[in-house]
């Protein structure tokens, strides 16, 4: 009876330790296999809230640093940014703010005396426009009537007149030697129709003639531009032909270029083989020359030692291999 009571007490202790509160008072006090294993008592934990998914395109390692299961904010180490901004902020003191004024100005780069307006500091009133110095213009030479008669009229006595030359140089000053624009603005009603190459040739020929006549320095003479109108015309014609090619002509040209490349490769391979052959021939000649210079050694004849002792009488040949051994004979015949 005492043993049974002890077992019951131990069973109650086991149930208390393992928190088996499912057994009621009316049930048996015996411990079953299901009670020990805990079958049927495990409950799945339900995740609270919606799952936090990793964004597409983000690496798993980076997402692990940014998030956790408890959605904790990642810790950030405190750092000292130092001076902060690269430039100090504006120190607003009690000094008076500089005054601005809407004033008129003229641009020195313009020749039409146009009056413009803009905001400017009151202290800069009356000063010249600062951006006028950025206007760069080409220096086009001028010539007098006497210079034209002495030096320039001989160049083109029939095709170019002084009025047309002056008109050309005026357009060059106006459009800064942009000859396509000059050709577009060239008035053919008052002048002879000219090509761009003809306008360039006339301008540069006059400039070169004036530079040589006025006695420029050697450095300035070397900077003179010599324009070849015929070469420029041929170059443009070739470019037009190149641009007007058909697809068949382009394919044929590519094929010819590929064949030319193969021919060059074969030529280089042949030259390389010839060089290798020349090296082999030169090495053979050097070897033969060295052998001819060295003296020939006379072959020494080996002295043949007879295997038959001199004190022994001569025996028939059929007995020699049998009875002779290392110059000693032990047969009864000897």
Short mmCIF file of C-alpha atoms in Angstrom, two decimals:
data_model
loop_
_atom_site.label_atom_id
_atom_site.label_comp_id
_atom_site.label_asym_id
_atom_site.label_seq_id
_atom_site.Cartn_x
_atom_site.Cartn_y
_atom_site.Cartn_z
CA UNK A 1 0.00 0.00 0.00
CA UNK A 2 2.86 2.37 0.75
CA UNK A 3 4.46 1.69 -2.60
CA UNK A 4 1.26 2.52 -4.44
CA UNK A 5 0.88 5.81 -2.59
CA UNK A 6 4.47 6.72 -3.39
CA UNK A 7 3.97 6.00 -7.08
CA UNK A 8 0.82 8.15 -7.14
CA UNK A 9 2.66 11.03 -5.46
CA UNK A 10 5.51 10.74 -7.93
CA UNK A 11 3.03 10.76 -10.81
CA UNK A 12 1.48 13.94 -9.49
CA UNK A 13 4.95 15.51 -9.22
CA UNK A 14 5.77 14.53 -12.79
CA UNK A 15 2.50 16.03 -14.03
CA UNK A 16 3.19 19.26 -12.17
CA UNK A 17 6.73 19.49 -13.55
CA UNK A 18 5.66 18.76 -17.12
CA UNK A 19 2.55 20.95 -16.72
CA UNK A 20 0.15 18.19 -17.72
CA UNK A 21 -3.01 19.92 -16.72
CA UNK A 22 -5.14 18.07 -19.26
CA UNK A 23 -5.77 15.16 -16.86
CA UNK A 24 -8.96 15.56 -14.98
CA UNK A 25 -9.77 14.17 -11.58
CA UNK A 26 -11.99 11.45 -12.99
CA UNK A 27 -9.33 10.05 -15.33
CA UNK A 28 -6.79 7.43 -14.56
CA UNK A 29 -3.67 8.57 -12.75
CA UNK A 30 -1.39 6.32 -14.78
CA UNK A 31 1.09 7.98 -17.06
CA UNK A 32 0.53 7.02 -20.71
CA UNK A 33 2.87 7.13 -23.69
CA UNK A 34 0.90 9.94 -25.34
CA UNK A 35 1.12 11.99 -22.17
CA UNK A 36 4.90 11.59 -21.96
CA UNK A 37 5.53 12.31 -25.65
CA UNK A 38 3.02 15.14 -25.67
CA UNK A 39 1.23 14.01 -28.82
CA UNK A 40 -1.66 16.23 -29.72
CA UNK A 41 -0.69 19.00 -27.30
CA UNK A 42 1.70 20.91 -29.69
CA UNK A 43 0.19 24.01 -31.15
CA UNK A 44 1.68 25.97 -33.97
CA UNK A 45 2.52 29.55 -33.26
CA UNK A 46 0.68 31.99 -35.43
CA UNK A 47 2.74 34.81 -36.78
CA UNK A 48 1.34 38.13 -35.71
CA UNK A 49 0.90 40.62 -38.49
CA UNK A 50 1.83 40.38 -42.16
CA UNK A 51 5.20 38.92 -43.22
CA UNK A 52 7.88 41.47 -44.10
CA UNK A 53 9.04 40.49 -47.59
CA UNK A 54 12.40 41.32 -49.14
CA UNK A 55 12.13 43.81 -52.04
CA UNK A 56 12.98 42.54 -55.49
CA UNK A 57 16.52 43.21 -56.63
CA UNK A 58 17.91 43.59 -53.10
CA UNK A 59 20.64 41.19 -52.01
CA UNK A 60 19.83 38.84 -49.16
CA UNK A 61 22.86 39.97 -47.14
CA UNK A 62 21.86 43.61 -47.43
CA UNK A 63 18.28 42.83 -46.45
CA UNK A 64 19.54 40.92 -43.40
CA UNK A 65 21.39 44.05 -42.28
CA UNK A 66 18.35 46.27 -42.75
CA UNK A 67 15.69 44.05 -41.20
CA UNK A 68 15.21 41.38 -38.56
CA UNK A 69 12.44 39.09 -37.40
CA UNK A 70 11.37 41.52 -34.69
CA UNK A 71 11.52 44.46 -37.11
CA UNK A 72 14.07 46.20 -34.98
CA UNK A 73 15.67 49.37 -36.24
CA UNK A 74 19.33 48.73 -37.10
CA UNK A 75 21.71 50.48 -34.79
CA UNK A 76 23.74 53.38 -36.16
CA UNK A 77 27.04 54.43 -34.73
CA UNK A 78 27.31 58.09 -33.87
CA UNK A 79 29.81 59.92 -36.02
CA UNK A 80 31.16 63.43 -35.99
CA UNK A 81 30.68 65.12 -39.36
CA UNK A 82 33.37 67.65 -38.58
CA UNK A 83 32.95 71.06 -40.16
CA UNK A 84 29.69 70.18 -41.86
CA UNK A 85 29.34 72.18 -45.08
CA UNK A 86 32.38 72.74 -47.27
CA UNK A 87 31.69 76.45 -47.28
CA UNK A 88 30.52 78.38 -44.30
CA UNK A 89 26.98 79.55 -44.28
CA UNK A 90 26.25 83.16 -44.90
CA UNK A 91 26.69 85.12 -41.72
CA UNK A 92 23.77 87.47 -41.60
CA UNK A 93 24.88 90.38 -39.53
CA UNK A 94 23.54 93.84 -38.98
CA UNK A 95 25.43 95.31 -41.94
CA UNK A 96 23.44 96.91 -44.71
CA UNK A 97 22.52 94.78 -47.75
CA UNK A 98 24.02 95.87 -51.06
CA UNK A 99 21.50 97.62 -53.23
CA UNK A 100 20.58 96.48 -56.75
CA UNK A 101 19.21 98.70 -59.46
CA UNK A 102 17.48 98.25 -62.82
CA UNK A 103 19.79 100.20 -65.16
CA UNK A 104 20.58 100.54 -68.82
CA UNK A 105 23.84 99.48 -70.48
CA UNK A 106 25.46 99.26 -73.90
CA UNK A 107 27.46 96.32 -75.21
CA UNK A 108 30.82 97.37 -76.63
CA UNK A 109 30.81 94.31 -78.89
CA UNK A 110 27.81 95.66 -80.78
CA UNK A 111 28.10 98.40 -83.37
CA UNK A 112 24.44 99.42 -83.52
CA UNK A 113 24.46 101.43 -80.24
CA UNK A 114 21.61 99.33 -78.87
CA UNK A 115 20.54 100.23 -75.30
CA UNK A 116 19.66 97.23 -73.10
CA UNK A 117 18.53 96.92 -69.47
CA UNK A 118 19.35 94.51 -66.64
CA UNK A 119 19.65 94.31 -62.86
CA UNK A 120 23.02 95.38 -61.55
CA UNK A 121 24.54 96.46 -58.28
CA UNK A 122 24.30 100.15 -57.68
CA UNK A 123 28.03 100.34 -57.02
CA UNK A 124 28.74 99.06 -60.59
CA UNK A 125 26.72 101.76 -62.26
CA UNK A 126 28.56 103.36 -65.17
CA UNK A 127 31.10 100.54 -65.58
CA UNK A 128 31.46 98.89 -69.02
CA UNK A 129 29.66 95.64 -69.75
CA UNK A 130 32.00 92.87 -68.43
CA UNK A 131 31.05 90.23 -71.02
CA UNK A 132 31.98 92.40 -73.99
CA UNK A 133 35.59 91.19 -73.70
CA UNK A 134 34.49 87.63 -74.55
CA UNK A 135 33.43 88.68 -78.04
CA UNK A 136 36.23 87.69 -80.41
CA UNK A 137 36.21 88.75 -84.04
CA UNK A 138 38.45 87.84 -86.96
CA UNK A 139 40.77 90.54 -88.20
CA UNK A 140 40.10 90.93 -91.91
CA UNK A 141 42.72 93.06 -93.67
CA UNK A 142 41.84 96.20 -95.59
CA UNK A 143 43.46 97.65 -98.69
CA UNK A 144 43.44 100.96 -100.49
CA UNK A 145 42.66 101.70 -104.12
CA UNK A 146 46.35 102.16 -104.93
CA UNK A 147 47.27 98.80 -103.41
CA UNK A 148 44.52 97.15 -105.36
CA UNK A 149 45.71 98.64 -108.66
CA UNK A 150 49.38 97.78 -108.02
CA UNK A 151 49.19 94.30 -106.54
CA UNK A 152 45.69 92.84 -106.60
CA UNK A 153 44.37 93.73 -110.01
CA UNK A 154 47.04 91.65 -111.73
CA UNK A 155 45.77 88.50 -110.06
CA UNK A 156 42.32 88.42 -111.66
CA UNK A 157 42.03 91.23 -114.20
CA UNK A 158 38.85 89.94 -115.83
CA UNK A 159 36.86 87.89 -113.30
CA UNK A 160 37.10 89.95 -110.09
CA UNK A 161 36.52 93.71 -109.82
CA UNK A 162 37.35 95.99 -106.91
CA UNK A 163 33.67 96.47 -106.01
CA UNK A 164 33.08 92.73 -105.84
CA UNK A 165 36.27 92.21 -103.81
CA UNK A 166 35.18 94.90 -101.34
CA UNK A 167 31.77 93.23 -101.11
CA UNK A 168 33.41 89.87 -100.37
CA UNK A 169 35.64 91.30 -97.63
CA UNK A 170 32.67 93.10 -96.08
CA UNK A 171 30.80 89.78 -95.82
CA UNK A 172 33.91 88.14 -94.32
CA UNK A 173 33.99 90.77 -91.56
CA UNK A 174 30.27 90.46 -90.98
CA UNK A 175 30.14 86.66 -90.70
CA UNK A 176 33.66 85.96 -89.27
CA UNK A 177 34.93 83.94 -92.26
CA UNK A 178 32.06 81.44 -92.15
CA UNK A 179 32.21 80.79 -95.87
CA UNK A 180 29.08 78.60 -96.12
CA UNK A 181 27.12 81.50 -94.60
CA UNK A 182 28.95 83.98 -96.82
CA UNK A 183 28.08 81.91 -99.89
CA UNK A 184 24.45 81.76 -98.79
CA UNK A 185 24.26 85.55 -98.29
CA UNK A 186 26.22 86.38 -101.41
CA UNK A 187 24.00 88.57 -103.61
CA UNK A 188 24.28 87.20 -107.13
CA UNK A 189 22.12 89.96 -108.62
CA UNK A 190 24.90 92.51 -108.20
CA UNK A 191 27.84 90.11 -108.52
CA UNK A 192 28.84 87.05 -110.51
CA UNK A 193 27.65 83.71 -109.05
CA UNK A 194 30.57 82.13 -107.19
CA UNK A 195 31.20 78.82 -105.49
CA UNK A 196 32.48 78.46 -101.95
CA UNK A 197 35.88 77.40 -103.28
CA UNK A 198 36.07 80.49 -105.52
CA UNK A 199 35.26 82.80 -102.60
CA UNK A 200 37.90 81.16 -100.41
CA UNK A 201 40.52 81.28 -103.13
CA UNK A 202 39.94 84.98 -103.77
CA UNK A 203 40.03 85.91 -100.09
CA UNK A 204 43.20 83.97 -99.21
CA UNK A 205 45.04 85.05 -102.37
CA UNK A 206 44.41 88.71 -101.53
CA UNK A 207 45.50 88.21 -97.90
CA UNK A 208 48.70 86.41 -98.93
CA UNK A 209 49.55 89.10 -101.49
CA UNK A 210 49.06 91.91 -98.97
CA UNK A 211 51.12 90.07 -96.34
CA UNK A 212 54.07 89.65 -98.71
CA UNK A 213 53.88 93.25 -99.95
CA UNK A 214 53.66 94.81 -96.50
CA UNK A 215 56.77 92.92 -95.32
CA UNK A 216 55.59 90.74 -92.48
CA UNK A 217 57.95 88.80 -90.21
CA UNK A 218 59.05 85.25 -90.95
CA UNK A 219 56.65 83.81 -88.32
CA UNK A 220 53.71 85.70 -89.78
CA UNK A 221 54.60 84.62 -93.32
CA UNK A 222 54.62 80.94 -92.31
CA UNK A 223 51.09 81.35 -90.90
CA UNK A 224 49.73 82.40 -94.29
CA UNK A 225 47.08 80.00 -95.54
CA UNK A 226 47.58 78.71 -99.08
CA UNK A 227 44.22 77.54 -100.38
CA UNK A 228 44.03 75.18 -103.36
CA UNK A 229 40.59 75.50 -104.92
CA UNK A 230 41.06 72.62 -107.36
CA UNK A 231 42.11 70.21 -104.61
CA UNK A 232 39.10 71.23 -102.49
CA UNK A 233 36.75 70.71 -105.44
CA UNK A 234 38.15 67.25 -106.14
CA UNK A 235 37.91 66.33 -102.47
CA UNK A 236 34.23 67.27 -102.28
CA UNK A 237 33.51 65.41 -105.51
CA UNK A 238 35.11 62.27 -104.11
CA UNK A 239 33.10 62.59 -100.92
CA UNK A 240 29.89 62.91 -102.91
CA UNK A 241 30.75 59.76 -104.88
CA UNK A 242 31.53 57.95 -101.65
CA UNK A 243 28.21 59.02 -100.13
CA UNK A 244 26.25 58.02 -103.26
CA UNK A 245 27.44 54.39 -103.30
CA UNK A 246 24.92 51.56 -103.49
CA UNK A 247 24.73 48.53 -101.21
CA UNK A 248 26.26 46.31 -103.90
CA UNK A 249 29.23 48.63 -104.26
CA UNK A 250 29.74 48.73 -100.49
CA UNK A 251 29.64 44.90 -100.31
CA UNK A 252 32.10 44.61 -103.21
CA UNK A 253 34.48 47.05 -101.51
CA UNK A 254 34.31 45.08 -98.26
CA UNK A 255 35.05 41.87 -100.16
CA UNK A 256 38.06 43.45 -101.88
CA UNK A 257 39.36 44.78 -98.56
CA UNK A 258 39.06 41.29 -97.03
CA UNK A 259 40.92 39.75 -99.99
CA UNK A 260 43.64 42.37 -99.70
CA UNK A 261 44.01 41.55 -96.03
CA UNK A 262 44.37 37.84 -96.81
CA UNK A 263 46.99 38.57 -99.45
CA UNK A 264 48.98 40.63 -96.95
CA UNK A 265 48.80 37.81 -94.40
CA UNK A 266 50.03 35.26 -96.95
CA UNK A 267 52.84 37.57 -97.98
CA UNK A 268 53.94 38.00 -94.37
CA UNK A 269 53.76 34.22 -93.80
CA UNK A 270 55.86 33.59 -96.91
CA UNK A 271 58.45 36.15 -95.83
CA UNK A 272 58.62 34.56 -92.39
CA UNK A 273 59.22 31.12 -93.86
CA UNK A 274 61.94 32.50 -96.13
CA UNK A 275 63.65 34.09 -93.15
CA UNK A 276 63.51 30.81 -91.23
CA UNK A 277 64.99 28.97 -94.23
CA UNK A 278 67.79 31.51 -94.54
CA UNK A 279 68.60 31.04 -90.86
CA UNK A 280 68.80 27.26 -91.30
CA UNK A 281 71.06 27.59 -94.36
CA UNK A 282 73.32 30.07 -92.56
CA UNK A 283 73.59 27.77 -89.54
CA UNK A 284 74.52 24.80 -91.80
CA UNK A 285 77.19 26.88 -93.57
CA UNK A 286 78.71 27.94 -90.25
CA UNK A 287 78.84 24.35 -89.04
CA UNK A 288 80.53 23.14 -92.25
CA UNK A 289 83.04 26.00 -92.10
CA UNK A 290 83.96 25.16 -88.52
CA UNK A 291 84.44 21.49 -89.38
CA UNK A 292 86.74 22.36 -92.29
CA UNK A 293 88.98 24.47 -90.03
CA UNK A 294 89.54 21.75 -87.40
CA UNK A 295 92.49 19.22 -88.20
CA UNK A 296 91.52 15.65 -89.00
CA UNK A 297 92.53 13.01 -86.43
CA UNK A 298 94.15 9.83 -87.79
CA UNK A 299 92.29 6.76 -86.80
CA UNK A 300 94.45 4.54 -84.63
CA UNK A 301 94.34 0.93 -85.56
CA UNK A 302 93.73 -1.43 -82.73
CA UNK A 303 96.33 -4.06 -82.15
CA UNK A 304 94.81 -7.47 -82.57
CA UNK A 305 95.92 -9.79 -79.77
CA UNK A 306 96.03 -13.44 -80.60
CA UNK A 307 94.13 -15.70 -78.27
CA UNK A 308 96.57 -18.59 -78.83
CA UNK A 309 99.64 -18.58 -76.58
CA UNK A 310 102.91 -18.27 -78.48
CA UNK A 311 104.53 -21.21 -76.74
CA UNK A 312 101.77 -23.58 -77.73
CA UNK A 313 101.89 -25.48 -80.98
CA UNK A 314 99.36 -24.68 -83.63
CA UNK A 315 96.17 -26.67 -83.47
CA UNK A 316 93.38 -27.18 -85.88
CA UNK A 317 90.75 -24.42 -85.90
CA UNK A 318 87.97 -26.77 -84.80
CA UNK A 319 89.85 -27.48 -81.55
CA UNK A 320 90.69 -23.89 -80.62
CA UNK A 321 87.29 -22.85 -79.19
CA UNK A 322 87.14 -26.01 -77.16
CA UNK A 323 90.61 -26.25 -75.71
CA UNK A 324 91.61 -22.58 -75.34
CA UNK A 325 90.23 -20.47 -72.51
CA UNK A 326 91.92 -17.27 -71.42
CA UNK A 327 95.25 -18.33 -73.04
CA UNK A 328 95.41 -21.57 -71.02
CA UNK A 329 95.12 -25.03 -72.45
CA UNK A 330 94.45 -28.12 -70.26
CA UNK A 331 93.66 -30.72 -72.90
CA UNK A 332 95.66 -33.94 -73.29
CA UNK A 333 96.66 -33.05 -76.83
CA UNK A 334 98.68 -30.06 -75.66
#
